Coordinates of C-alpha atoms in Angstrom, one line a residue:
X28 CA 0.0 0.0 0.0
X29 CA 2.8 2.4 0.8
X30 CA 4.4 1.8 -2.6
X31 CA 1.1 2.5 -4.3
X32 CA 0.9 5.8 -2.5
X33 CA 4.4 6.6 -3.6
X34 CA 3.6 5.8 -7.2
X35 CA 0.5 8.0 -7.1
X36 CA 2.5 10.8 -5.5
X37 CA 5.0 10.8 -8.5
X38 CA 2.1 11.9 -10.8
X39 CA 1.5 15.1 -8.6
X40 CA 3.3 18.4 -9.1
X41 CA 6.7 18.7 -7.2
X42 CA 5.3 20.9 -4.4
X43 CA 2.3 18.6 -3.8
X44 CA 4.5 15.5 -4.1
X45 CA 6.8 16.7 -1.2
X46 CA 3.7 17.5 1.0
X47 CA 2.3 14.0 0.4
X48 CA 5.6 12.3 1.2
X49 CA 6.0 14.3 4.3
X50 CA 2.6 13.4 5.5
X51 CA 3.3 9.7 4.9
X52 CA 6.5 9.8 6.8
X53 CA 5.0 11.8 9.7
X54 CA 2.2 9.3 10.2
X55 CA 4.3 6.5 11.7
X56 CA 6.4 9.0 13.6
X57 CA 3.3 10.5 15.2
X58 CA 2.0 7.1 16.1
X59 CA 5.4 6.2 17.7
X60 CA 5.2 9.3 19.9
X61 CA 2.0 8.2 21.5
X62 CA 2.4 7.9 25.3
X63 CA 2.8 4.5 26.6
X64 CA -0.2 2.9 28.4
X65 CA 0.0 2.9 32.2
X66 CA 1.7 0.0 33.8
X67 CA -0.6 -2.3 35.9
X68 CA 0.7 -2.1 39.4
X69 CA -0.4 -4.0 42.5
X70 CA 0.2 -2.5 45.9
X71 CA 2.8 -5.2 47.0
X72 CA 4.7 -4.5 43.8
X73 CA 4.6 -0.7 44.5
X74 CA 6.0 -1.4 48.0
X75 CA 8.7 -3.6 46.7
X76 CA 9.8 -0.9 44.2
X77 CA 9.8 1.7 46.9
X78 CA 11.8 -0.4 49.2
X79 CA 14.4 -1.2 46.5
X80 CA 14.7 2.3 44.9
X81 CA 14.0 4.9 47.5
X82 CA 17.3 6.8 48.2
X83 CA 16.3 8.0 51.7
X84 CA 15.7 4.3 52.7
X85 CA 19.2 3.5 51.5
X86 CA 20.5 6.4 53.5
X87 CA 18.9 4.9 56.6
X88 CA 20.5 1.5 55.9
X89 CA 23.9 3.2 55.6
X90 CA 23.3 4.9 59.0
X91 CA 22.6 1.5 60.6
X92 CA 25.9 0.1 59.1
X93 CA 27.7 3.1 60.4
X94 CA 26.4 2.5 63.9
X95 CA 27.5 -1.1 63.7
X96 CA 30.9 0.1 62.7
X97 CA 30.9 2.4 65.7
X98 CA 30.3 -0.6 68.0
X99 CA 33.3 -2.4 66.4
X100 CA 35.4 0.8 67.0
X101 CA 34.3 1.0 70.6
X102 CA 35.3 -2.6 71.2
X103 CA 38.8 -1.9 70.0
X104 CA 39.3 0.6 72.9
X105 CA 40.0 -2.5 75.1
X106 CA 43.1 -3.2 73.1
X107 CA 46.5 -1.9 74.3
X108 CA 48.2 0.8 72.4
X109 CA 51.8 0.7 71.3
X110 CA 53.3 3.9 70.1
X111 CA 56.7 3.9 68.3
X112 CA 58.7 7.1 67.6
X113 CA 62.1 8.0 66.6
X114 CA 64.1 11.0 65.5
X115 CA 67.6 12.2 64.6
X116 CA 68.4 15.8 65.4
X117 CA 71.3 18.2 65.0
X118 CA 71.5 21.1 67.5
X119 CA 73.4 22.8 70.2
X120 CA 73.9 21.2 73.6
X121 CA 73.5 24.1 76.0
X122 CA 71.4 23.0 79.1
X123 CA 70.2 24.7 82.2
X124 CA 68.7 23.2 85.4
X125 CA 65.1 23.9 86.3
X126 CA 61.6 22.7 86.1
X127 CA 58.9 23.5 83.5
X128 CA 55.2 22.9 83.7
X129 CA 53.7 20.7 80.9
X130 CA 51.8 23.3 78.9
X131 CA 51.9 24.0 75.2
X132 CA 54.9 22.7 73.2
X133 CA 58.0 22.1 75.4
X134 CA 61.3 21.5 73.7
X135 CA 63.7 19.8 76.2
X136 CA 67.3 20.8 76.1
X137 CA 69.6 17.9 77.1
X138 CA 73.3 17.9 77.8
X139 CA 75.8 18.8 80.5
X140 CA 75.8 22.3 82.1
X141 CA 78.6 24.4 80.6
X142 CA 80.1 27.5 81.9
X143 CA 79.7 29.4 78.6
X144 CA 77.0 29.6 76.0
X145 CA 78.0 27.7 72.9
X146 CA 76.3 27.4 69.6
X147 CA 78.3 24.4 68.5
X148 CA 75.9 21.6 67.4
X149 CA 76.1 17.9 67.5
X150 CA 74.0 15.0 66.2
X151 CA 71.5 13.3 68.6
X152 CA 69.0 10.5 68.3
X153 CA 66.1 9.1 70.2
X154 CA 63.9 6.0 69.7
X155 CA 61.0 5.0 71.9
X156 CA 58.4 2.3 72.2
X157 CA 55.6 3.0 74.7
X158 CA 52.8 0.5 75.5
X159 CA 49.7 1.4 77.5
X160 CA 46.7 -0.7 78.4
X161 CA 43.8 0.3 80.6
X162 CA 42.2 -3.0 82.0
X163 CA 40.3 -1.1 84.7
X164 CA 38.2 1.9 83.7
X165 CA 35.7 1.8 86.6
X166 CA 32.7 1.4 84.3
X167 CA 33.8 3.9 81.6
X168 CA 34.3 1.3 78.9
X169 CA 31.0 -0.6 79.5
X170 CA 29.2 2.8 79.4
X171 CA 30.8 3.6 76.1
X172 CA 29.9 0.2 74.6
X173 CA 26.3 0.6 75.9
X174 CA 26.1 4.0 74.2
X175 CA 27.4 2.6 70.9
X176 CA 24.8 -0.3 71.1
X177 CA 22.0 2.2 72.0
X178 CA 23.1 4.3 68.9
X179 CA 22.8 1.2 66.7
X180 CA 19.4 0.4 68.2
X181 CA 18.4 4.0 67.5
X182 CA 19.6 3.9 63.9
X183 CA 17.8 0.6 63.3
X184 CA 14.5 1.9 64.9
X185 CA 14.9 5.0 62.7
X186 CA 15.2 2.9 59.6
X187 CA 12.2 0.7 60.6
X188 CA 10.1 3.8 61.3
X189 CA 11.1 5.4 58.0
X190 CA 10.2 2.2 56.1
X191 CA 6.8 2.0 57.9
X192 CA 6.2 5.7 57.0
X193 CA 7.3 5.1 53.4
X194 CA 4.8 2.2 53.2
X195 CA 2.0 4.5 54.4
X196 CA 3.0 7.2 51.9
X197 CA 3.0 4.7 49.0
X198 CA -0.3 3.2 50.0
X199 CA -1.9 6.7 50.5
X200 CA -0.7 7.9 47.1
X201 CA -1.7 4.6 45.5
X202 CA -5.3 5.0 46.8
X203 CA -5.3 8.7 45.9
X204 CA -4.2 7.9 42.3
X205 CA -6.9 5.3 42.1
X206 CA -9.5 7.8 43.4
X207 CA -8.5 10.5 41.0
X208 CA -8.6 8.1 38.0
X209 CA -12.1 7.1 39.0
X210 CA -13.0 10.8 39.4
X211 CA -11.5 11.5 36.0
X212 CA -13.7 8.8 34.3
X213 CA -16.8 10.3 36.0
X214 CA -15.8 13.7 34.6
X215 CA -15.4 12.2 31.1
X216 CA -18.8 10.6 31.3
X217 CA -20.3 13.9 32.5
X218 CA -18.7 15.7 29.6
X219 CA -20.3 13.3 27.1
X220 CA -23.6 13.6 28.8
X221 CA -23.5 17.4 28.9
X222 CA -22.5 17.5 25.3
X223 CA -25.5 15.5 24.3
X224 CA -27.7 17.7 26.5
X225 CA -26.3 20.8 24.8
X226 CA -27.1 19.5 21.4
X227 CA -30.7 18.9 22.4
X228 CA -31.1 22.3 24.0
X229 CA -29.5 24.1 21.0
X230 CA -31.7 22.3 18.6
X231 CA -34.8 23.2 20.6
X232 CA -33.6 26.9 20.8
X233 CA -32.9 27.0 17.0
X234 CA -36.5 25.7 16.3
X235 CA -37.9 28.4 18.6
X236 CA -39.2 25.9 21.1
X237 CA -36.9 27.3 23.9
X238 CA -35.4 30.7 24.5
X239 CA -31.9 31.4 23.3
X240 CA -30.6 31.9 26.8
X241 CA -31.1 28.2 27.3
X242 CA -28.4 27.4 24.7
X243 CA -26.1 30.0 26.4
X244 CA -26.6 28.3 29.7
X245 CA -26.0 24.9 28.0
X246 CA -22.6 26.2 26.6
X247 CA -21.7 27.4 30.1
X248 CA -22.5 24.0 31.5
X249 CA -20.4 22.3 28.9
X250 CA -17.4 24.6 29.7
X251 CA -17.9 24.0 33.4
X252 CA -17.8 20.3 32.8
X253 CA -14.7 20.6 30.7
X254 CA -13.0 22.6 33.4
X255 CA -13.9 19.9 36.0
X256 CA -12.4 17.3 33.7
X257 CA -9.2 19.3 33.3
X258 CA -8.9 19.7 37.1
X259 CA -9.4 15.9 37.5
X260 CA -6.7 15.2 34.9
X261 CA -4.4 17.7 36.7
X262 CA -5.0 15.9 40.0
X263 CA -4.3 12.5 38.3
X264 CA -1.0 13.8 36.8
X265 CA 0.0 15.1 40.3
X266 CA -0.6 11.7 41.9
X267 CA 1.2 9.9 39.1
X268 CA 4.2 12.1 39.6
X269 CA 4.1 11.7 43.3
X270 CA 3.8 7.9 43.1
X271 CA 6.7 7.7 40.6
X272 CA 8.9 9.7 43.0
X273 CA 8.1 7.4 45.9
X274 CA 8.8 4.3 43.7
X275 CA 12.1 5.8 42.3
X276 CA 10.7 5.5 38.8
X277 CA 10.7 9.0 37.2
X278 CA 8.5 9.6 34.2
X279 CA 6.4 6.4 34.6
X280 CA 2.6 6.1 34.6
X281 CA 0.8 3.6 36.7
X282 CA -2.6 1.8 36.8
X283 CA -3.4 0.8 40.4
X284 CA -5.5 -2.3 41.1
X285 CA -9.2 -1.4 40.9
X286 CA -9.9 -3.9 43.7
X287 CA -9.9 -1.0 46.1
X288 CA -12.7 0.6 44.2
X289 CA -14.8 -2.5 43.8
X290 CA -15.0 -4.1 47.2
X291 CA -15.4 -2.9 50.8
X292 CA -13.0 -4.1 53.5
X293 CA -14.5 -6.1 56.4
X294 CA -14.4 -4.6 59.8
X295 CA -11.4 -6.1 61.7
X296 CA -9.6 -5.0 64.8
X297 CA -5.8 -4.5 64.5
X298 CA -3.7 -6.9 66.5
X299 CA -1.5 -5.5 69.3
X300 CA 1.9 -4.5 68.0
X301 CA 4.8 -2.2 68.9
X302 CA 4.4 0.9 66.8
X303 CA 7.6 1.8 64.9
X304 CA 7.2 5.4 65.8
X305 CA 6.9 4.6 69.5
X306 CA 9.8 2.2 69.2
X307 CA 11.9 4.9 67.6
X308 CA 11.0 7.3 70.4
X309 CA 11.9 4.7 73.0
X310 CA 15.3 4.1 71.4
X311 CA 15.9 7.8 71.4
X312 CA 15.2 7.9 75.1
X313 CA 17.5 5.0 75.7
X314 CA 20.3 6.6 73.7
X315 CA 19.9 9.8 75.7
X316 CA 20.2 7.8 78.9
X317 CA 23.3 6.0 77.7
X318 CA 24.9 9.3 76.8
X319 CA 24.2 10.6 80.3
X320 CA 25.8 7.5 81.8
X321 CA 28.9 8.0 79.7
X322 CA 29.2 11.6 80.9
X323 CA 28.8 10.8 84.5
X324 CA 31.3 7.9 84.4
X325 CA 33.9 9.9 82.6
X326 CA 34.7 11.5 86.0
X327 CA 35.9 8.2 87.3
X328 CA 39.7 7.4 87.2
X329 CA 41.4 5.2 84.7
X330 CA 44.0 2.6 85.7
X331 CA 46.6 1.9 83.1
X332 CA 49.6 -0.5 82.8
X333 CA 52.6 1.2 81.2
X334 CA 55.7 -0.2 79.6
X335 CA 58.4 1.5 77.6
X336 CA 61.8 1.0 76.1
X337 CA 64.0 3.6 74.5
X338 CA 67.4 4.3 73.1
X339 CA 69.4 7.5 73.2
X340 CA 72.3 8.7 71.2
X341 CA 74.3 12.0 71.5
X342 CA 77.4 13.6 70.1
X343 CA 78.2 14.9 73.6
X344 CA 80.2 12.3 75.5
X345 CA 79.9 11.4 79.2
X346 CA 83.2 13.3 79.9
X347 CA 82.0 16.5 78.2
X348 CA 83.9 15.9 75.0
X349 CA 82.1 16.8 71.8
X350 CA 82.0 14.7 68.7
X351 CA 80.8 16.8 65.7
X352 CA 80.5 13.8 63.5
X353 CA 77.7 11.4 62.9
X354 CA 78.4 9.4 66.1
X355 CA 75.4 10.8 67.9
X356 CA 73.0 9.8 65.1
X357 CA 72.9 6.2 66.4
X358 CA 71.6 5.2 69.8
X359 CA 74.3 4.3 72.3
X360 CA 72.3 4.0 75.5
X361 CA 69.2 1.9 76.1
X362 CA 66.6 1.8 78.9
X363 CA 63.3 0.3 79.9
X364 CA 60.6 1.0 82.4
X365 CA 57.3 -0.5 83.5
X366 CA 54.7 1.0 85.8
X367 CA 51.1 1.6 86.8
X368 CA 49.3 4.9 86.1
X369 CA 46.2 6.3 87.5
X370 CA 44.6 9.4 85.9
X371 CA 41.9 11.4 87.8
X372 CA 40.8 14.9 87.1
X373 CA 39.7 16.2 90.5
X374 CA 38.1 19.5 89.4
X375 CA 36.3 18.1 86.3
X376 CA 33.2 17.4 88.4
X377 CA 31.3 20.7 87.9
X378 CA 31.7 20.6 84.1
X379 CA 30.6 17.0 83.8
X380 CA 27.6 17.6 86.1
X381 CA 26.4 20.5 83.9
X382 CA 26.8 18.2 80.8
X383 CA 24.9 15.4 82.5
X384 CA 22.2 17.7 83.6
X385 CA 21.7 19.0 80.0
X386 CA 21.6 15.5 78.6
X387 CA 19.1 14.5 81.3
X388 CA 16.8 17.4 80.4
X389 CA 17.0 16.4 76.7
X390 CA 16.0 12.8 77.7
X391 CA 13.1 14.1 79.6
X392 CA 12.0 16.1 76.6
X393 CA 12.2 12.8 74.5
X394 CA 10.0 11.1 77.1
X395 CA 7.4 13.8 76.8
X396 CA 7.4 13.4 73.0
X397 CA 6.9 9.7 73.5
X398 CA 3.8 10.3 75.7
X399 CA 2.5 12.8 73.1
X400 CA 3.0 10.3 70.3
X401 CA 1.1 7.7 72.4
X402 CA -1.8 10.2 72.8
X403 CA -1.9 11.0 69.1
X404 CA -1.8 7.3 68.0
X405 CA -4.6 6.4 70.4
X406 CA -6.8 9.2 69.1
X407 CA -5.9 8.2 65.5
X408 CA -7.0 4.6 66.2
X409 CA -10.4 5.9 67.5
X410 CA -10.8 8.1 64.5
X411 CA -9.9 5.3 62.1
X412 CA -12.6 3.0 63.6
X413 CA -15.2 5.8 63.3
X414 CA -14.3 6.5 59.7
X415 CA -14.5 2.8 58.8
X416 CA -18.0 2.6 60.4
X417 CA -19.1 5.7 58.5
X418 CA -17.7 4.4 55.3
X419 CA -20.0 1.3 55.7
X420 CA -22.9 3.7 56.2
X421 CA -21.9 5.7 53.1
X422 CA -21.6 2.5 51.1
X423 CA -25.3 1.7 51.9
X424 CA -26.5 5.1 51.1
X425 CA -24.5 5.9 47.9
X426 CA -26.4 3.5 45.6
X427 CA -29.7 4.9 46.8
X428 CA -28.5 8.4 46.2
X429 CA -27.2 7.5 42.7
X430 CA -30.5 5.8 41.7
X431 CA -32.5 8.7 42.9
X432 CA -30.3 11.2 41.2
X433 CA -30.5 9.4 37.9
X434 CA -34.3 9.2 38.1
X435 CA -34.5 12.9 39.0
X436 CA -32.3 13.9 36.1
X437 CA -34.3 11.8 33.6
X438 CA -37.6 13.3 35.0
X439 CA -36.3 16.9 34.8
X440 CA -35.0 16.3 31.3
X441 CA -38.4 14.9 30.2
X442 CA -40.2 17.8 31.8
X443 CA -37.9 20.2 30.1
X444 CA -38.5 18.6 26.7
X445 CA -42.2 18.9 27.4
X446 CA -41.9 22.6 28.3
X447 CA -42.8 22.0 32.0
X448 CA -39.3 22.7 33.5
X449 CA -36.6 25.3 32.9
X450 CA -33.0 24.7 32.0
X451 CA -32.0 25.7 35.5
X452 CA -34.0 22.8 36.8
X453 CA -32.2 20.5 34.5
X454 CA -28.7 21.8 35.4
X455 CA -29.5 21.4 39.1
X456 CA -30.6 17.8 38.6
X457 CA -27.4 17.3 36.5
X458 CA -25.3 18.7 39.3
X459 CA -27.0 16.3 41.8
X460 CA -26.3 13.4 39.4
X461 CA -22.6 14.4 39.1
X462 CA -22.2 14.4 42.9
X463 CA -24.0 11.1 43.3
X464 CA -21.7 9.5 40.7
X465 CA -18.7 10.9 42.4
X466 CA -19.8 9.6 45.8
X467 CA -20.5 6.2 44.4
X468 CA -17.1 5.7 42.8
X469 CA -15.2 7.0 45.9
X470 CA -17.2 5.0 48.5
X471 CA -15.0 1.9 48.5
X472 CA -11.8 3.9 48.2
X473 CA -12.8 6.0 51.3
X474 CA -13.3 2.7 53.2
X475 CA -9.8 1.5 52.3
X476 CA -8.5 5.0 53.3
X477 CA -10.0 4.4 56.7
X478 CA -8.3 1.0 56.9
X479 CA -5.0 2.6 56.0
X480 CA -5.6 5.1 58.9
X481 CA -6.2 2.1 61.1
X482 CA -2.9 0.6 59.9
X483 CA -1.0 3.8 60.6
X484 CA -2.4 3.8 64.1
X485 CA -1.7 0.1 64.7
X486 CA 1.9 0.2 63.5
X487 CA 1.8 -3.1 61.6
X488 CA 1.4 -2.6 57.8
X489 CA 0.6 -6.3 57.3
X490 CA -2.8 -5.5 58.8
X491 CA -3.8 -3.6 55.7
X492 CA -3.3 -6.8 53.6
X493 CA -5.3 -9.0 55.9
X494 CA -8.4 -7.3 54.5
X495 CA -7.5 -8.3 50.9
X496 CA -6.4 -11.9 51.7
X497 CA -7.7 -12.8 55.2

């Protein structure tokens, strides 16, 4: 067929021939640019995509791994430390007797005391190996390890709470998208119905059976219906973009499972469970308490076992003779020492007390937030149960409302065609029908929204799926 069109195009003038060929080539290209149909997507698949692709969930997982690495680092504090050092220097040997306090950078001057100041320099060397181990910390190390473990528990609870919140976000957006798609289809049906009504009114007005203002009102009603359809499409596009962001799939379009528009969930009570948000708050309290313990125990002394060996070389001999060569660059005298050290900062108590007091107040604030969260979740559970009961009542009344609205519209339209009703009566009946259709398609979705609110208050997302597959 394509070659027959090309053969026919050759008989046309050159300008027309180029136009026909351009149209033939543009046809397949325009068909190729049609948007892809929405992907069917079940809610479990959406949750799996979100869990696998959401960057902020990956960030929480890295924080958990970092907290586990901190535990490993804290455990290494029980190991002894061995520090090696060495140096070769070239400098003068003037020395004076006296004592200096250990502050700032102290450069010791070694050598024998001479009667005159000399700037003659010799080589010197020093090598040391110092080992230190603190087997007794009077509770400081266990407190630090408990803090690291509390930080790991806090990070894990934060990740669990974020995943639970992400599940709620995905499910909420999933149901919102399904509702907006249903609303958009209602608007499309309304546009077709209003278009047919406009043709009828316009024909009656042109035949002089109705005033011309009726056709004007009909055009306004058509425009209003079109604007409502545009608003519904805008809402659907917003929900599509939001769901794609949550799933980590930019630019995709989705078709949720219409199960949540067709059936009502049964009334079930959520099982008792530890809410992830409350668990996260509790872990925050425990971390604050662990930090306070570390601060208070840091005032305790630390007992250390010490051991060292070192070698010393110098160009200045024991008899005061000076060797200006490289003799002092190699160690010539060796020593060792072992000992026990105890470090205790006597006047550190006021500073640590202030730090511990501040940490204690922060912990009390976290405990108050925990009680506030308990209050909010309890009220949310009560509200969810009420909404679910009201959704069941709405499900019983919505079909009655829709049947009555359809009958009222047909009656008003028949009266209008008979000249016994005005166009305002018809538009009012039409508006009632629009609202009834909207309420009908959103009834089941609203019930599932109530179940989602129950799930959010219960803290166990598997409860949402027990309504689908008990």
